[in-house]
Coordinates of C-alpha atoms in Angstrom, one line a residue:
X1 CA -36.9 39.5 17.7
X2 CA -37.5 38.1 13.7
X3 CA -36.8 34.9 13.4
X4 CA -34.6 35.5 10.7
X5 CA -32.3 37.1 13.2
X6 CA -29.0 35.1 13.7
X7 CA -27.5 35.9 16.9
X8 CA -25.1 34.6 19.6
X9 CA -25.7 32.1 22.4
X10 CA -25.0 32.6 25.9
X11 CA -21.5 30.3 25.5
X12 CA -20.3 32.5 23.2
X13 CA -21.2 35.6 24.7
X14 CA -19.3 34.1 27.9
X15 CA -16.3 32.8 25.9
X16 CA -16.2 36.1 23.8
X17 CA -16.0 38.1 27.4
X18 CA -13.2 35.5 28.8
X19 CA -11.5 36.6 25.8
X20 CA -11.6 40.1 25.8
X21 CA -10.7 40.2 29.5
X22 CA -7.5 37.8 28.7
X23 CA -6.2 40.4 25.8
X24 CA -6.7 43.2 27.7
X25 CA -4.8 41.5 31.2
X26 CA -2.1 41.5 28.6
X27 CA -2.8 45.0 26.9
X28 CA -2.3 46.3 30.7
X29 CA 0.8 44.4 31.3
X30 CA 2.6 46.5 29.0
X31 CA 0.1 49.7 29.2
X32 CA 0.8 50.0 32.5
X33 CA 3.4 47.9 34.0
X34 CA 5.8 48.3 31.1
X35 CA 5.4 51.6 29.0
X36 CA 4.3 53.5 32.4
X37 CA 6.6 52.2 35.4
X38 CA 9.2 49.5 34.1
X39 CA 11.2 50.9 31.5
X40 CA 11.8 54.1 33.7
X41 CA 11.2 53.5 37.1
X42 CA 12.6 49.9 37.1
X43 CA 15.2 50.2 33.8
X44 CA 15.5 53.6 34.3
X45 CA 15.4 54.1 30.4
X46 CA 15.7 58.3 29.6
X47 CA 11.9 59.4 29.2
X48 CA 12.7 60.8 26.2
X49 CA 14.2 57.8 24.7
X50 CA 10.9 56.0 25.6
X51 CA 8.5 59.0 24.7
X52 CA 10.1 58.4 21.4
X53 CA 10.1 55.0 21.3
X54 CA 6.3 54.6 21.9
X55 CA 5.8 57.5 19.2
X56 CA 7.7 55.8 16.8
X57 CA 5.2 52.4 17.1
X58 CA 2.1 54.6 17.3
X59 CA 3.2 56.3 13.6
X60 CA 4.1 52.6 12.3
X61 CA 0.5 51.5 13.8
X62 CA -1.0 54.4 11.6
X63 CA -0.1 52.3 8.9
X64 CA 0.1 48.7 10.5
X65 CA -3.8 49.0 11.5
X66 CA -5.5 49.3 8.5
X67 CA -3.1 47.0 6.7
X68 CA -4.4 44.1 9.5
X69 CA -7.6 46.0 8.8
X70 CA -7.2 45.2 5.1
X71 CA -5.7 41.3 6.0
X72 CA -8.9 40.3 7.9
X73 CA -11.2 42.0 5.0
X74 CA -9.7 39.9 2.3
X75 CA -9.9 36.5 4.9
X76 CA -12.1 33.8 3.9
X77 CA -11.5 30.1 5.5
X78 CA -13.9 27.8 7.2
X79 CA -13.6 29.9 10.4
X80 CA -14.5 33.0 8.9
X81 CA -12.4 35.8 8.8
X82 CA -11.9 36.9 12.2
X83 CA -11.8 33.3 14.3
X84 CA -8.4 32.4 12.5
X85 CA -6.5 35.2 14.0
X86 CA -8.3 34.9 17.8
X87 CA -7.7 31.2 17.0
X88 CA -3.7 30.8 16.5
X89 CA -2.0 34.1 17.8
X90 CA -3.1 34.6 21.5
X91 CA 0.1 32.2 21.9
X92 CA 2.9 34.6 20.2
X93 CA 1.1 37.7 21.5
X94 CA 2.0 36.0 25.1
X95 CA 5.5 35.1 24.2
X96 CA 6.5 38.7 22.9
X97 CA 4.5 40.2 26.1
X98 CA 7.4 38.4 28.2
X99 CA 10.3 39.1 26.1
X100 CA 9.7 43.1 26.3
X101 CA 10.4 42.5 29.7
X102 CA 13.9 40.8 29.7
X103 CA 16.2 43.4 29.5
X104 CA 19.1 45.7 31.6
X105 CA 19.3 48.2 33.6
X106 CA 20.3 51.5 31.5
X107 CA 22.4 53.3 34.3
X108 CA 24.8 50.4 35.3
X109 CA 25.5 49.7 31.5
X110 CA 28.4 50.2 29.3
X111 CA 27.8 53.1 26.9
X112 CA 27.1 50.1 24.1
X113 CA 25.5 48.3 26.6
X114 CA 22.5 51.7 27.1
X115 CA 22.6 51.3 23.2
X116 CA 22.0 47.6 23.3
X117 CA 18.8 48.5 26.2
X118 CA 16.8 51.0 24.7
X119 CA 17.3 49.2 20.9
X120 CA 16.0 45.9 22.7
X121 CA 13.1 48.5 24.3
X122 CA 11.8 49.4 21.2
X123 CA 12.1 46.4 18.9
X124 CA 10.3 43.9 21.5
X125 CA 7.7 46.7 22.3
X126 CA 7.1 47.7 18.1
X127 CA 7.2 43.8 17.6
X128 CA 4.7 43.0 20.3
X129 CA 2.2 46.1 19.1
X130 CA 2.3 44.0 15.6
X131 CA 1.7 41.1 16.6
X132 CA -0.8 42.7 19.2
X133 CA -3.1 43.8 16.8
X134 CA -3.2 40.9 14.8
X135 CA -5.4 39.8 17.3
X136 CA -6.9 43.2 18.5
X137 CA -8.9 44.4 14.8
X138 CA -10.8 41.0 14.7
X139 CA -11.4 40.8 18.4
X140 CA -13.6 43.5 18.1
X141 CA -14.5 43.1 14.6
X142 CA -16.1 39.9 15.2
X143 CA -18.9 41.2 17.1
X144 CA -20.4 42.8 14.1
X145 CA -20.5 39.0 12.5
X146 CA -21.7 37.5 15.7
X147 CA -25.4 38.7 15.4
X148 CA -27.7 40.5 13.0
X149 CA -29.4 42.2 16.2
X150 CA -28.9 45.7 17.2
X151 CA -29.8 45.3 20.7
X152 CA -27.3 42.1 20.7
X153 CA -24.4 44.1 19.2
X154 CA -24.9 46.7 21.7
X155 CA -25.0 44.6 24.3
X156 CA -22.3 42.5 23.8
X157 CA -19.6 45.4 22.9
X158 CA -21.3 47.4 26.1
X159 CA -20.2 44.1 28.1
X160 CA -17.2 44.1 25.8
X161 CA -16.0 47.4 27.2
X162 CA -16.9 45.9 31.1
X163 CA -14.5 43.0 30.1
X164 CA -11.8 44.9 28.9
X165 CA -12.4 47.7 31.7
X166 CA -12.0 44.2 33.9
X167 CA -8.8 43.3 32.5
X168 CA -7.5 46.5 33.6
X169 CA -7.1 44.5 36.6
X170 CA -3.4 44.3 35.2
X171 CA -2.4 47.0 36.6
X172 CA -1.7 45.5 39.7
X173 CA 1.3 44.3 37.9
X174 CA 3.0 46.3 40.0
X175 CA 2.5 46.6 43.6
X176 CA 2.7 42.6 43.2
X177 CA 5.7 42.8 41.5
X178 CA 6.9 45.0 44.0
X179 CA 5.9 42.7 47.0
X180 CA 7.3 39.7 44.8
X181 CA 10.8 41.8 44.9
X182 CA 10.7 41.7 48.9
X183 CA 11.3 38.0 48.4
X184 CA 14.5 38.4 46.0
X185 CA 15.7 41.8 48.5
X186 CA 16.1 39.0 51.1
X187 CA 18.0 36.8 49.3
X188 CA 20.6 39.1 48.9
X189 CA 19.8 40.8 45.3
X190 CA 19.8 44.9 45.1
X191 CA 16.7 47.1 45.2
X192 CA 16.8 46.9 41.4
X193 CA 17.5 43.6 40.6
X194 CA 15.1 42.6 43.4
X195 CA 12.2 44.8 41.8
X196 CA 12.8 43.5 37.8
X197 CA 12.9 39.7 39.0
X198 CA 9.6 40.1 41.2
X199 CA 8.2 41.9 37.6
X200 CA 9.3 39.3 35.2
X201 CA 8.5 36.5 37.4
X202 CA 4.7 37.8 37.9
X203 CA 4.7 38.6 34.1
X204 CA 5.1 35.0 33.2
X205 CA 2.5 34.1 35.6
X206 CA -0.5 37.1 34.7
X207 CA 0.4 36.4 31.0
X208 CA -0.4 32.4 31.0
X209 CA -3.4 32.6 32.2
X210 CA -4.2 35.6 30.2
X211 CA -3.4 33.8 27.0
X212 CA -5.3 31.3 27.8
X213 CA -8.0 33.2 28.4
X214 CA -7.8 34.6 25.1
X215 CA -8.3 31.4 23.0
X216 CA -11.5 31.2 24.1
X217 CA -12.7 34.5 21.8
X218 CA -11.4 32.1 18.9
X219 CA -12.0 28.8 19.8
X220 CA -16.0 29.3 21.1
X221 CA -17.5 32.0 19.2
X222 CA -19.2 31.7 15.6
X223 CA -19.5 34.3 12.9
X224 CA -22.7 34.6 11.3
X225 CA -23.1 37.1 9.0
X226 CA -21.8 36.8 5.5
X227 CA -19.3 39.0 4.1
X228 CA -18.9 40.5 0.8
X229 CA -17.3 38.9 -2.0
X230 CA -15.9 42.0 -2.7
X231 CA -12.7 42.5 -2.1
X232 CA -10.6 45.7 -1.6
X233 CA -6.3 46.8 -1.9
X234 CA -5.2 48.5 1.4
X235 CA -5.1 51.8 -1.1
X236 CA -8.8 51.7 -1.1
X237 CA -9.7 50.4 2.2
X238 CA -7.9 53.8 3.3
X239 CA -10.4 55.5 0.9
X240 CA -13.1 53.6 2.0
X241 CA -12.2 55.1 6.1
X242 CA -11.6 58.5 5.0
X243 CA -14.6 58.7 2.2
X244 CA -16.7 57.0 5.2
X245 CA -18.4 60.4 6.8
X246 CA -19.3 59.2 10.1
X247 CA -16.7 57.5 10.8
X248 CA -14.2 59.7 9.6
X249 CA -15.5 62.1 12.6
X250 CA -15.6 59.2 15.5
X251 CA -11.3 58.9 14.1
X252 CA -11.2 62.4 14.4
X253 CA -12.9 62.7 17.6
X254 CA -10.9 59.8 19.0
X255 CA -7.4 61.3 17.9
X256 CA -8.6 64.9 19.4
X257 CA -9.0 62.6 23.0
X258 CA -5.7 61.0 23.0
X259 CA -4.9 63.1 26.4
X260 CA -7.5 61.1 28.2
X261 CA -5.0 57.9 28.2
X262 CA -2.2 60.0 30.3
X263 CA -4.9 59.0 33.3
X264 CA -4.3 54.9 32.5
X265 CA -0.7 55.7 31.9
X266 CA 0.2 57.5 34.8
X267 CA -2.6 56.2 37.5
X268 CA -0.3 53.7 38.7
X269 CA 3.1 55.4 39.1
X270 CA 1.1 58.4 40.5
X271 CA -0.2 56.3 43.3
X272 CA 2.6 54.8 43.7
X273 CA 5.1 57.3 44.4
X274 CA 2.4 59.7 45.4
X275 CA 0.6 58.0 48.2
X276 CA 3.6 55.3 48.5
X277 CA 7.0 56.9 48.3
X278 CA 7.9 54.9 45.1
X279 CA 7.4 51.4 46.6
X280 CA 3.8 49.8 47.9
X281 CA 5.7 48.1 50.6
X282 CA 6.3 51.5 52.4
X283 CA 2.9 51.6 53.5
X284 CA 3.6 48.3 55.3
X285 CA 6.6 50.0 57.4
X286 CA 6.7 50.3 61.0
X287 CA 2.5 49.1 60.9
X288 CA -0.2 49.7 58.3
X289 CA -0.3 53.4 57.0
X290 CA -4.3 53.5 57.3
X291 CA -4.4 57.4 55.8
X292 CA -2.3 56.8 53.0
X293 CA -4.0 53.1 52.5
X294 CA -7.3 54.6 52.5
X295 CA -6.2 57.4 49.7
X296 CA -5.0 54.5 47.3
X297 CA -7.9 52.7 47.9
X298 CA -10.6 55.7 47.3
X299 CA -8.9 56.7 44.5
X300 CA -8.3 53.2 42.7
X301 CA -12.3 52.3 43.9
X302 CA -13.4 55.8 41.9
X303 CA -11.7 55.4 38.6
X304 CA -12.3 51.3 37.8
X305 CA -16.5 52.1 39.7
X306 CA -16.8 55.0 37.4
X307 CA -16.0 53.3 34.0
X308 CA -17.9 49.8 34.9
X309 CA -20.4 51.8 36.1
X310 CA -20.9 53.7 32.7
X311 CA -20.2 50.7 30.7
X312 CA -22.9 49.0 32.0
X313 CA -25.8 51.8 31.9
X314 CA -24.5 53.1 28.9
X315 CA -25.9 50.2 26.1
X316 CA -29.1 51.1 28.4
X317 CA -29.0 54.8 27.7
X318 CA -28.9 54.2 24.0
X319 CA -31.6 52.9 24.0
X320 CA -32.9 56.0 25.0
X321 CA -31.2 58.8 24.1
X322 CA -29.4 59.6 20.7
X323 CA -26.5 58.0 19.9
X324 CA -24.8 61.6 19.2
X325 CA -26.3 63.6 21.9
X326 CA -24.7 60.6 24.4
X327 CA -21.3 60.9 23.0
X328 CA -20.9 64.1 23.0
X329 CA -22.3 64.6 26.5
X330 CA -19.5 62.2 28.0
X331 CA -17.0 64.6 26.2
X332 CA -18.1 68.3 27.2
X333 CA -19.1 67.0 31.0
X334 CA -16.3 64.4 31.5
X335 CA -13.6 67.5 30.6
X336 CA -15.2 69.2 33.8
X337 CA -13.9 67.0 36.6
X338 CA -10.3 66.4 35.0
X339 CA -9.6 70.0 35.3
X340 CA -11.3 70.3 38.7
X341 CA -8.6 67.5 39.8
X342 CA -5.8 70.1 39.0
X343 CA -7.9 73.4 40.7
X344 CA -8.5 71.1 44.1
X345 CA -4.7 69.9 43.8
X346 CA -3.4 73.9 44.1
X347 CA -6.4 74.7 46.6
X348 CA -4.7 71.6 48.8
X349 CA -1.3 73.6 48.9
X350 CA 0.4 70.3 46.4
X351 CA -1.0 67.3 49.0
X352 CA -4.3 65.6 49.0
X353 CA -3.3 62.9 51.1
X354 CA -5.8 64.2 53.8
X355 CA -8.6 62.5 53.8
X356 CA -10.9 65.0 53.1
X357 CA -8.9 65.6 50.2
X358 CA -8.8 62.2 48.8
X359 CA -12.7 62.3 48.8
X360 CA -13.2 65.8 46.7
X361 CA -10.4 64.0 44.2
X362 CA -11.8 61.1 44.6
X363 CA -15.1 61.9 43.5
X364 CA -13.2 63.6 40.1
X365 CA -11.8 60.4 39.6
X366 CA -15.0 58.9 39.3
X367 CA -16.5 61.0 36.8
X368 CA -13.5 61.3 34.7
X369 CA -13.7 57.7 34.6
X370 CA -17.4 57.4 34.1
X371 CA -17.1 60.0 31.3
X372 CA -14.3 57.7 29.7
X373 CA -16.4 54.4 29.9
X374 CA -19.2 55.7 28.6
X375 CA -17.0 57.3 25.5
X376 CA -15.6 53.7 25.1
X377 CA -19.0 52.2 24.9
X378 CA -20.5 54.8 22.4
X379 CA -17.4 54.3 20.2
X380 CA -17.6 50.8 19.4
X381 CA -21.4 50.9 19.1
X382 CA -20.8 53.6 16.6
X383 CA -18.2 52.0 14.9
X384 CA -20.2 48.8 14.3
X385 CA -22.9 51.1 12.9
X386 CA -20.3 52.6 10.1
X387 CA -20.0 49.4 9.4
X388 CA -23.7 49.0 8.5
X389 CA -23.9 51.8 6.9
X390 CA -21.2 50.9 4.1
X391 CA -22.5 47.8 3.4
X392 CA -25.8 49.8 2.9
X393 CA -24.4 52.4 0.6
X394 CA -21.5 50.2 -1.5
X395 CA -21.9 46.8 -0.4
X396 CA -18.9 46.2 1.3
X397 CA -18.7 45.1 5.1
X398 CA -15.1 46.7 6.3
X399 CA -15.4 45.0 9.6
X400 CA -11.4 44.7 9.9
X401 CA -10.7 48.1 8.0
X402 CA -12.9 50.1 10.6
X403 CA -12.8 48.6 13.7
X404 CA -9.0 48.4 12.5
X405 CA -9.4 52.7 13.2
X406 CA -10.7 51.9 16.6
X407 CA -7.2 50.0 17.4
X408 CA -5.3 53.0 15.8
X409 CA -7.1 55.2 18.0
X410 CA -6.5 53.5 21.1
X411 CA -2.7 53.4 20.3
X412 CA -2.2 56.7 18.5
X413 CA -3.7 58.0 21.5
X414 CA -1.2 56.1 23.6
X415 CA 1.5 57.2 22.0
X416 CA 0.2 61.0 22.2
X417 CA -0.2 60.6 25.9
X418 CA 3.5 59.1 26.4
X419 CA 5.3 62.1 24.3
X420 CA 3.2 64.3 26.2
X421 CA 4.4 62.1 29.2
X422 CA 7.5 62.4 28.2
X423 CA 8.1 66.4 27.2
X424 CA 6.3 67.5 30.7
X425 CA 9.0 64.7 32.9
X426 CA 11.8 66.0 30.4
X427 CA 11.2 69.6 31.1
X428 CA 11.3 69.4 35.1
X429 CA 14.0 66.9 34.6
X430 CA 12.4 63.6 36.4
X431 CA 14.0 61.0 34.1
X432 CA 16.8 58.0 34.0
X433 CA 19.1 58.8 36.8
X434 CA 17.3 61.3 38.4
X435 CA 14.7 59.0 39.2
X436 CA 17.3 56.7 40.6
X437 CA 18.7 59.2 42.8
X438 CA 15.1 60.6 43.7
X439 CA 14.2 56.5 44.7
X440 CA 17.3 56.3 46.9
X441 CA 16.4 59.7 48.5
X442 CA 12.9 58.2 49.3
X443 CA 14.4 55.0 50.6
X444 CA 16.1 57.4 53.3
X445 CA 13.4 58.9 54.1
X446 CA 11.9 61.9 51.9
X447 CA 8.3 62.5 50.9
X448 CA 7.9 62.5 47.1
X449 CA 5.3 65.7 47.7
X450 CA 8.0 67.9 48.2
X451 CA 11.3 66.3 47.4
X452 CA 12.5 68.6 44.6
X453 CA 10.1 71.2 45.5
X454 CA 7.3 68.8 44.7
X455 CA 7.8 69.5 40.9
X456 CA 7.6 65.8 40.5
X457 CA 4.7 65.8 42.0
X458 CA 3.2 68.6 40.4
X459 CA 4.0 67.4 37.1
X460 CA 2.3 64.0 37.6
X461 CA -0.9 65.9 38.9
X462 CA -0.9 68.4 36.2
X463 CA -0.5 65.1 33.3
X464 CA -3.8 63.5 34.3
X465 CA -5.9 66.7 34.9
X466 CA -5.3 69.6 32.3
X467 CA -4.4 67.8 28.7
X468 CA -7.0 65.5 29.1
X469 CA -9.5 67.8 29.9
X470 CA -8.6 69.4 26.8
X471 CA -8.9 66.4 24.9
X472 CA -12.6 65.9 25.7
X473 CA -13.5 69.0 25.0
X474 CA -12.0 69.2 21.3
X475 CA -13.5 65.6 20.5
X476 CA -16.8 66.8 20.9
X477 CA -16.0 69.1 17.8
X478 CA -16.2 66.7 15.2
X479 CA -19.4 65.1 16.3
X480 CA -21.5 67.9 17.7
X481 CA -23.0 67.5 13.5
X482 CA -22.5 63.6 13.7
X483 CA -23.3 62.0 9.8
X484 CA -25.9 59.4 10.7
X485 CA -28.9 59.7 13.4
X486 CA -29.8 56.8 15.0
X487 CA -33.4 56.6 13.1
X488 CA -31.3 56.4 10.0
X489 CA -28.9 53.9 11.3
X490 CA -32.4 51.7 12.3
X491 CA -34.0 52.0 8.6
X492 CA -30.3 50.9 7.4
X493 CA -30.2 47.7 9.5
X494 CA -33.8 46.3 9.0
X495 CA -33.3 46.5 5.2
X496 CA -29.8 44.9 5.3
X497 CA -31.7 42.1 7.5
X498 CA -34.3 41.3 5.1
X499 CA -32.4 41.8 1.9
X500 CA -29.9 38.8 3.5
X501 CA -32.9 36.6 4.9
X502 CA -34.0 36.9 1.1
X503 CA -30.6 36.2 -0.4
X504 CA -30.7 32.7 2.0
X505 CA -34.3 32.0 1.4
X506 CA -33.2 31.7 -2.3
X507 CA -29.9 29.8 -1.9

């Protein structure tokens, strides 16, 4: 490495991953255990009334994003222009986590009261994306200002990725939560008011230590390359994305992959009520369930192995292998086992539980996921090159305006995967008090593979198999003729690298 190379320490790097891990604890929190299980399985909110509520925040993100995007651009204080935010807003963003949580249940309320419930819903969850990615743009935009080396970036957004992979972790929300419940169920309290107690309570508790964890991105990193002095309006920072060529495709490519997050969304409530009747504890019954034990375990074991694995090799594959060829490899190949998850459910008659089954699906899961991690890597390692390669071209560094489209992209395609979520429940009529009565009909006994025919079921196989292997397969589109080849990116960086060595040398 040059010696006029700035880049981070080891404490940093340490302190950076504590962080990422703590923000994405909390992004999971309401990822998983709010958006995909408590406002319909616990609240038993209408799907369509959340469907629309998370659509509504992911169109207000479309232009929330590169406004933040904009914000931490035009930032200059003695911190830089990313620490501020990671600095004083880890704090609310834990607050409003908790308060999207404290709310009724929709099908024992007052027709004002349901009113009152989903209106609660959507402000505390469109407040909490806000204040969400007030932290989220210069999380990941700091990395960019950490070091001048290329190997450093990509190895400290590859273990970014692992981190935020790691936090995923938080989806353990809720079986806890539901074991938490048994304590309140034997006091006395309903199924339902046992369940939202045992989730608020073990809310409080994940979110705490998550915000803490957060500060530490703020409070122990350093930024250390200089920014412009230029300074652009939100009207031109929107130019500067869509002018961008390169990135332009990765936003593109990243919108056309939204289906991909109906796996996150749904993993939990599938293996829930799949392989668990709609309540963890119900493998505990009458003696351990080994089978259906075994099945959850396989298949939780293959998706989180498959991404860390790919996060971790991936920064090394870059190295050798185009940056282009990599990403669009992950796409085409990782569509290929979501669809063979659907093809092997209908070969198994509608159940995998057998355990021969839970290996072939098993084995899907992890190569969906690998094909996901690998994608996640590549895109912030791509991003950070755009990035580069406008301060080359006009001499700006749009840090928080581009990594800003990385944020949009992970909640636009959110909210894509819980309308599509939504439409499919809708149309085979698993929503608000049909999932009450379907819970009490487990309770007493049914098997959610073929109560109702096992439409449920099929509809909840069919979400994390067929749209997303769509989605891969159209985001290769936009990239197969990628803007900038990794030689080009190379020549970019070294001249950026001694053209600011000379600008200090002569300070």
């Amino acid at each position: 490495m040059s010696k006029n190379i700035r880049t981070y320490t080891k404490g940093e790097l340490v302190s950076y991953l504590a962080g990422m891990f703590g923000q994405n604890m909390i992004y999971n929190i309401i990822a998983s255990g709010l958006v995909a299980y408590y406002l319909q399985f616990v609240l038993h909110i209408p799907v369509v009334a959340i469907g629309v509520i998370v659509a509504v925040a992911r169109v207000w993100d479309a232009i929330n994003d590169p406004m933040m995007g904009t914000i931490v651009d035009k930032t200059k204080t003695k911190w830089g222009k990313c620490r501020p935010y990671l600095i004083f807003f880890p704090a609310i963003i834990g607050i409003v986590t908790i308060l999207t949580f404290i709310n009724g249940n929709y099908t024992t309320a007052s027709e004002s009261g349901k009113i009152l419930i989903v209106a609660w819903a959507a402000i505390s969850y469109i407040a909490w994306g806000m204040v969400f990615t007030v932290c989220d743009i210069p999380l990941w935009g700091i990395t960019s200002l950490m070091t001048e080396d290329e190997n450093d970036r990509s190895k400290i957004l590859g273990l970014a990725r692992v981190a935020a992979g790691v936090g995923g972790i938080g989806v353990v929300i809720v079986p806890v939560a539901q074991a938490v419940a048994g304590i309140f169920a034997n006091k006395g309290y309903d199924q339902t008011t046992a369940e939202k107690y045992g989730f608020i309570l073990i809310v409080v508790v994940l979110t705490v230590i998550s915000t803490i964890l957060f500060e530490l991105a703020g409070l122990k990193t350093r930024e250390r390359v200089e920014t412009s002095e230029k300074r652009y309006t939100f009207k031109e920072n929107f130019q500067i994305m869509f002018k961008c060529k390169p990135f332009f495709q990765l936003l593109i490519s990243g919108i056309l992959r939204s289906p991909i997050q109906l796996l996150m969304l749904i993993a939990i409530s599938f293996v829930t009520y799949y392989f668990a009747d709609g309540d963890f504890m119900n493998l505990f019954k009458d003696g351990i369930n080994f089978s259906r034990l075994i099945g959850v375990a396989l298949i939780a074991v293959s998706v989180f192995v498959g991404q860390f694995v790919a996060m971790l090799i991936t920064p090394k594959l870059i190295s050798k292998f185009e940056n282009k060829t990599l990403y669009n490899f992950y796409s085409i190949a990782g569509a290929v086992p979501f669809a063979l998850l659907f093809v092997f459910f209908k070969m198994a008659g509608g159940d995998i539980t057998p355990i021969g089954w839970v290996i072939v699906t098993s084995i899907c899961f992890l190569l969906a996921s690998a094909a996901m991690g690998g994608i996640n890597v590549l895109q912030s390692v791509m991003i950070a090159d755009c990035v580069d390669y406008e301060e080359y071209h006009n001499g700006i560094r749009p840090d928080g305006v581009f990594f800003s489209g990385q944020s949009f992209i992970t909640k636009l395609s959110g909210g894509i995967a819980a309308l599509v979520q939504s439409l499919v429940y809708g149309a085979v009529g698993f929503s608000d008090v049909v999932v009450e009565q379907t819970q009490q009909a487990l309770n007493e006994g049914a098997s959610f593979i073929t109560y109702n025919d096992g439409k449920f079921a099929s509809a909840m196989f069919f979400l994390i198999s067929i749209p997303p292997a769509i989605g891969m397969l159209l985001s290769a589109i936009p990239t197969l003729k990628y803007a900038m080849t990794d030689k080009e990116h190379t020549r970019i960086l070294d001249e950026l690298v001694a053209k600011r060595a000379k600008a200090n040398s002569e300070d």
